[in-house]
Each structure stands twice: as C-alpha cells, then as structure tokens.
C-alpha cells in the first residue's frame, strides 16, 4: 500500500541522535517481565486506588515519567483496568462494547510499520520499535469522553505528536494531518462489513496536532497498549470526542486539504471534523450536557456534567478563537 521506496527509516537518519541516545534506558523497557523494576513503575496504582492490570496481562512494561505539561495529569481516579480494557469502541472488531476484548487477539502488532509522509521535508517509514524511541515516554492521565455519553480516566503512555511532526518537518503548505488505521480483513473480522468505510481515518488541523496535549500513544497503565485499546500505536486527543483518537495507526500524512474522516462520511450531521467536547451543542439524537463515568456511575445514569473541551479549555480554547463552535461541531 505504501511503496514510497526512497523513505529513510528512522534509525538510519543521519542528522538525528541514535534512538538509544534519546531515551534513557530506565524510561523504556521492552518485553520485560514483571520484575522489581516494572513493579515500581506500577506502584502508583495502589496510590491512585485503581485496580492494576491482572498479572497475566502484565508481561510487557512500558513506563513513562509523569508528564509536566500543563493539564496532562488529572487528579480524578483512573478507571479500573478491567473496564478500560473490556468496554471499548473498535469497530474493526465488532460493534458491541465487549467485542474488541473478545476478538482482537488476532491483531498482529509486530512487525509494524508506520508511514509518515505527505507535505513534509523528511518523509519516513519507521518500525514501531524505532518510533518508540523517538522521544522520552511520558505518562498522561487523561479523561476520554466518548460521543455516546460515557467517559473514562486512563493513564496513557506516549509522547506529544508534536515531537514526531518536528522530526519530519512539515512544509509551509501543510495545514492538516490525516491518520489512517490498519484495515486487514485477515486480522479484523468486521473490516469488509458495511458498518463503516474502511480503513478508519481521522484528521486534525496542523495546529491542533501540534498542541502538546495531543498524544501519540504506545501504552497505558504502565504497559504496552492492549490490542483492544489500539495497539501498537494510537492517538489520544483528550479535548475531543473519543472517535478522533484513532487506533492502530499505520499512516500519518500531512495535507493541504481537510481530510475526510470516517464518522463524518458515515453521518455528517452527527459527527463533524472538529468534534470538540461541547456540553452546549447536542448530538442530533441526544444531549451532550452530561456523561456517565464507566465503572463508577450507574449503568444508565448520566451523573456528571460534561465540561467544555472535556475540561481542557484552559489549554486548548485559544486554538478556536473567533470560530463558531456550533457551526464547526
Ligand atoms: N481504528 C479505530 N479507532 C477508534 C475507533 C474505532 O472504531 N476504530 N473507535 C473510537 C471511539 S468511538 C472511541 S470512544 C475510542 C475508544 O477508545 P478505548 O476503547 O481505548 O476507550 O476509540 C476510537 N478509535
Ligand atoms: Mo466514541
């Protein structure tokens, strides 16, 4: 599919320091069994009062230093691991919330190549294990608010998408970033169904993509991402509805035109390009004023007020100065 042969692989790029020089050994540990060191990385679970991953899931640690970026760490209690990995939207594996955990075992996450191309000075195709080392891993504890009216609090591990964009050097003509995710019928039972137009694609304006809170995400709860949560690489854009946070990315392309996005193609009146969390703008079929925290609030009760920009307004509202957020939903 991506055959731009001239693209250098990241580890061979001359002008950059070698990945091993960028990331301290202590910050990233690959395929490390749950040893004393990894356990230390998970110590905050006890502290935060959230249920830790089950030992059987804990084979691959991926830890990051607590982020110091403004707004990156909410003090709310993280959602239990069982809920965060068992109540998912990942339509490639089915439409029921329990389907992704049940069906995603067929997803092969190694080897995995990501192409970064389009309007950039230095396009590249990079192996996931080299991409992992492009910048130091950080832990960010973000609220994720689904457009359907529920939310979770998840400790993600990754680094700002801006670090990758800086690396490939966007051209002056670049205005948007398009994200394409894997669509392989052999690994994903619902790809090919007429539910959605595959592959699942998403997009951001370049200034949104460069905002430090936009996270290129490799892990959660001190481990590599579980398959059902978008392994081996996903986006997490905490001030937008969850569907913007595309899972299992294979390509990141810079463009001049606003990219088409999957949910917008499926129902343009219901899912806009911006999709900023906004309690004042209802979905055509339901209110967005409140939400239900998975694992804490009752099954049908929506108990919490949804916040503008999902609570990240102080950090991101300036991106939309002068825009009509009702028209640009
Ligand atoms: N490739 C892909 N990415 C996706 C989706 C999907 O169906 N396919 N669903 C989105 C939606 S609607 C939400 S709410 C979040 C859910 O992320 P989580 O299951 O890790 O909580 O993933 C988003 N990313
Ligand atoms: Mo969602």
mmCIF file of N, CA, C and O in Angstrom, residues 279-316:
data_model
loop_
_atom_site.group_PDB
_atom_site.id
_atom_site.type_symbol
_atom_site.label_atom_id
_atom_site.label_comp_id
_atom_site.label_asym_id
_atom_site.label_seq_id
_atom_site.Cartn_x
_atom_site.Cartn_y
_atom_site.Cartn_z
ATOM 1 N N UNK A 279 -20.625 20.636 25.861
ATOM 2 C CA UNK A 279 -21.917 20.346 26.504
ATOM 3 C C UNK A 279 -23.059 21.189 25.944
ATOM 4 O O UNK A 279 -24.227 20.832 26.150
ATOM 5 N N UNK A 280 -22.736 22.282 25.257
ATOM 6 C CA UNK A 280 -23.775 23.192 24.752
ATOM 7 C C UNK A 280 -24.280 22.826 23.365
ATOM 8 O O UNK A 280 -25.236 23.422 22.877
ATOM 9 N N UNK A 281 -23.610 21.913 22.699
ATOM 10 C CA UNK A 281 -24.048 21.529 21.358
ATOM 11 C C UNK A 281 -24.450 20.054 21.392
ATOM 12 O O UNK A 281 -23.608 19.164 21.494
ATOM 13 N N UNK A 282 -25.748 19.813 21.338
ATOM 14 C CA UNK A 282 -26.248 18.450 21.407
ATOM 15 C C UNK A 282 -25.972 17.679 20.129
ATOM 16 O O UNK A 282 -25.906 18.243 19.046
ATOM 17 N N UNK A 283 -25.793 16.385 20.282
ATOM 18 C CA UNK A 283 -25.840 15.479 19.140
ATOM 19 C C UNK A 283 -27.292 15.526 18.651
ATOM 20 O O UNK A 283 -28.202 15.712 19.470
ATOM 21 N N UNK A 284 -27.549 15.389 17.355
ATOM 22 C CA UNK A 284 -28.939 15.472 16.883
ATOM 23 C C UNK A 284 -29.888 14.506 17.583
ATOM 24 O O UNK A 284 -31.078 14.757 17.669
ATOM 25 N N UNK A 285 -29.349 13.403 18.141
ATOM 26 C CA UNK A 285 -30.225 12.403 18.756
ATOM 27 C C UNK A 285 -30.123 12.337 20.282
ATOM 28 O O UNK A 285 -30.835 11.562 20.899
ATOM 29 N N UNK A 286 -29.217 13.086 20.895
ATOM 30 C CA UNK A 286 -29.126 13.080 22.365
ATOM 31 C C UNK A 286 -28.368 14.304 22.862
ATOM 32 O O UNK A 286 -27.645 14.949 22.117
ATOM 33 N N UNK A 287 -28.549 14.575 24.152
ATOM 34 C CA UNK A 287 -27.858 15.697 24.791
ATOM 35 C C UNK A 287 -26.392 15.342 25.040
ATOM 36 O O UNK A 287 -26.053 14.185 25.265
ATOM 37 N N UNK A 288 -25.532 16.349 25.001
ATOM 38 C CA UNK A 288 -24.125 16.149 25.382
ATOM 39 C C UNK A 288 -23.807 16.846 26.695
ATOM 40 O O UNK A 288 -22.638 17.015 27.045
ATOM 41 N N UNK A 289 -24.830 17.234 27.456
ATOM 42 C CA UNK A 289 -24.609 18.042 28.666
ATOM 43 C C UNK A 289 -24.002 17.246 29.810
ATOM 44 O O UNK A 289 -23.305 17.801 30.656
ATOM 45 N N UNK A 290 -24.267 15.945 29.846
ATOM 46 C CA UNK A 290 -23.780 15.130 30.965
ATOM 47 C C UNK A 290 -23.155 13.836 30.453
ATOM 48 O O UNK A 290 -23.279 13.502 29.276
ATOM 49 N N UNK A 291 -22.506 13.136 31.357
ATOM 50 C CA UNK A 291 -21.855 11.878 30.981
ATOM 51 C C UNK A 291 -21.842 10.902 32.151
ATOM 52 O O UNK A 291 -22.045 11.276 33.309
ATOM 53 N N UNK A 292 -21.581 9.676 31.832
ATOM 54 C CA UNK A 292 -21.521 8.595 32.820
ATOM 55 C C UNK A 292 -20.084 8.077 32.860
ATOM 56 O O UNK A 292 -19.519 7.722 31.816
ATOM 57 N N UNK A 293 -19.477 8.051 34.056
ATOM 58 C CA UNK A 293 -18.118 7.541 34.214
ATOM 59 C C UNK A 293 -18.170 6.026 34.325
ATOM 60 O O UNK A 293 -18.773 5.489 35.253
ATOM 61 N N UNK A 294 -17.547 5.343 33.365
ATOM 62 C CA UNK A 294 -17.591 3.888 33.348
ATOM 63 C C UNK A 294 -16.966 3.310 34.616
ATOM 64 O O UNK A 294 -15.882 3.719 35.020
ATOM 65 N N UNK A 295 -17.675 2.371 35.234
ATOM 66 C CA UNK A 295 -17.176 1.706 36.427
ATOM 67 C C UNK A 295 -17.542 2.418 37.722
ATOM 68 O O UNK A 295 -17.373 1.867 38.795
ATOM 69 N N UNK A 296 -18.038 3.653 37.616
ATOM 70 C CA UNK A 296 -18.369 4.385 38.837
ATOM 71 C C UNK A 296 -19.836 4.780 38.897
ATOM 72 O O UNK A 296 -20.506 4.576 39.899
ATOM 73 N N UNK A 297 -20.337 5.359 37.822
ATOM 74 C CA UNK A 297 -21.732 5.792 37.816
ATOM 75 C C UNK A 297 -22.612 4.619 37.386
ATOM 76 O O UNK A 297 -22.157 3.707 36.710
ATOM 77 N N UNK A 298 -23.881 4.652 37.786
ATOM 78 C CA UNK A 298 -24.798 3.557 37.476
ATOM 79 C C UNK A 298 -24.901 3.315 35.977
ATOM 80 O O UNK A 298 -24.563 4.177 35.168
ATOM 81 N N UNK A 299 -25.373 2.142 35.645
ATOM 82 C CA UNK A 299 -25.358 1.704 34.255
ATOM 83 C C UNK A 299 -26.087 2.655 33.313
ATOM 84 O O UNK A 299 -25.669 2.872 32.182
ATOM 85 N N UNK A 300 -27.175 3.239 33.759
ATOM 86 C CA UNK A 300 -27.917 4.106 32.843
ATOM 87 C C UNK A 300 -27.895 5.575 33.250
ATOM 88 O O UNK A 300 -28.263 6.444 32.487
ATOM 89 N N UNK A 301 -27.438 5.833 34.465
ATOM 90 C CA UNK A 301 -27.448 7.221 34.943
ATOM 91 C C UNK A 301 -26.287 8.006 34.348
ATOM 92 O O UNK A 301 -25.161 7.539 34.319
ATOM 93 N N UNK A 302 -26.589 9.203 33.900
ATOM 94 C CA UNK A 302 -25.534 10.116 33.490
ATOM 95 C C UNK A 302 -25.403 11.117 34.608
ATOM 96 O O UNK A 302 -26.252 11.955 34.814
ATOM 97 N N UNK A 303 -24.334 11.011 35.376
ATOM 98 C CA UNK A 303 -24.271 11.749 36.629
ATOM 99 C C UNK A 303 -23.397 12.983 36.582
ATOM 100 O O UNK A 303 -23.462 13.816 37.462
ATOM 101 N N UNK A 304 -22.519 13.068 35.620
ATOM 102 C CA UNK A 304 -21.546 14.156 35.655
ATOM 103 C C UNK A 304 -21.784 15.162 34.562
ATOM 104 O O UNK A 304 -22.147 14.804 33.443
ATOM 105 N N UNK A 305 -21.513 16.403 34.908
ATOM 106 C CA UNK A 305 -21.592 17.453 33.904
ATOM 107 C C UNK A 305 -20.415 17.310 32.946
ATOM 108 O O UNK A 305 -19.264 17.186 33.382
ATOM 109 N N UNK A 306 -20.707 17.331 31.670
ATOM 110 C CA UNK A 306 -19.632 17.346 30.683
ATOM 111 C C UNK A 306 -19.077 18.766 30.621
ATOM 112 O O UNK A 306 -19.820 19.739 30.680
ATOM 113 N N UNK A 307 -17.742 18.863 30.548
ATOM 114 C CA UNK A 307 -17.085 20.176 30.548
ATOM 115 C C UNK A 307 -16.710 20.589 29.123
ATOM 116 O O UNK A 307 -16.400 19.726 28.287
ATOM 117 N N UNK A 308 -16.731 21.906 28.849
ATOM 118 C CA UNK A 308 -16.275 22.369 27.538
ATOM 119 C C UNK A 308 -14.844 21.876 27.289
ATOM 120 O O UNK A 308 -14.015 21.890 28.196
ATOM 121 N N UNK A 309 -14.586 21.416 26.100
ATOM 122 C CA UNK A 309 -13.286 20.844 25.737
ATOM 123 C C UNK A 309 -12.888 19.749 26.726
ATOM 124 O O UNK A 309 -11.701 19.533 26.984
ATOM 125 N N UNK A 310 -13.888 19.065 27.291
ATOM 126 C CA UNK A 310 -13.641 17.950 28.208
ATOM 127 C C UNK A 310 -12.786 18.363 29.403
ATOM 128 O O UNK A 310 -12.076 17.542 29.980
ATOM 129 N N UNK A 311 -12.828 19.656 29.733
ATOM 130 C CA UNK A 311 -12.043 20.140 30.870
ATOM 131 C C UNK A 311 -10.667 20.670 30.499
ATOM 132 O O UNK A 311 -9.922 21.116 31.365
ATOM 133 N N UNK A 312 -10.321 20.638 29.225
ATOM 134 C CA UNK A 312 -9.002 21.094 28.775
ATOM 135 C C UNK A 312 -9.039 22.474 28.123
ATOM 136 O O UNK A 312 -8.120 22.859 27.397
ATOM 137 N N UNK A 313 -10.126 23.215 28.402
ATOM 138 C CA UNK A 313 -10.305 24.519 27.756
ATOM 139 C C UNK A 313 -9.193 25.505 28.027
ATOM 140 O O UNK A 313 -8.772 26.248 27.130
ATOM 141 N N UNK A 314 -8.698 25.503 29.254
ATOM 142 C CA UNK A 314 -7.631 26.443 29.603
ATOM 143 C C UNK A 314 -6.437 26.256 28.666
ATOM 144 O O UNK A 314 -5.747 27.198 28.302
ATOM 145 N N UNK A 315 -6.186 25.008 28.306
ATOM 146 C CA UNK A 315 -5.041 24.719 27.445
ATOM 147 C C UNK A 315 -5.345 24.919 25.958
ATOM 148 O O UNK A 315 -4.480 25.340 25.205
ATOM 149 N N UNK A 316 -6.575 24.579 25.515
ATOM 150 C CA UNK A 316 -6.791 24.495 24.059
ATOM 151 C C UNK A 316 -7.771 25.502 23.475
ATOM 152 O O UNK A 316 -7.828 25.647 22.241
#
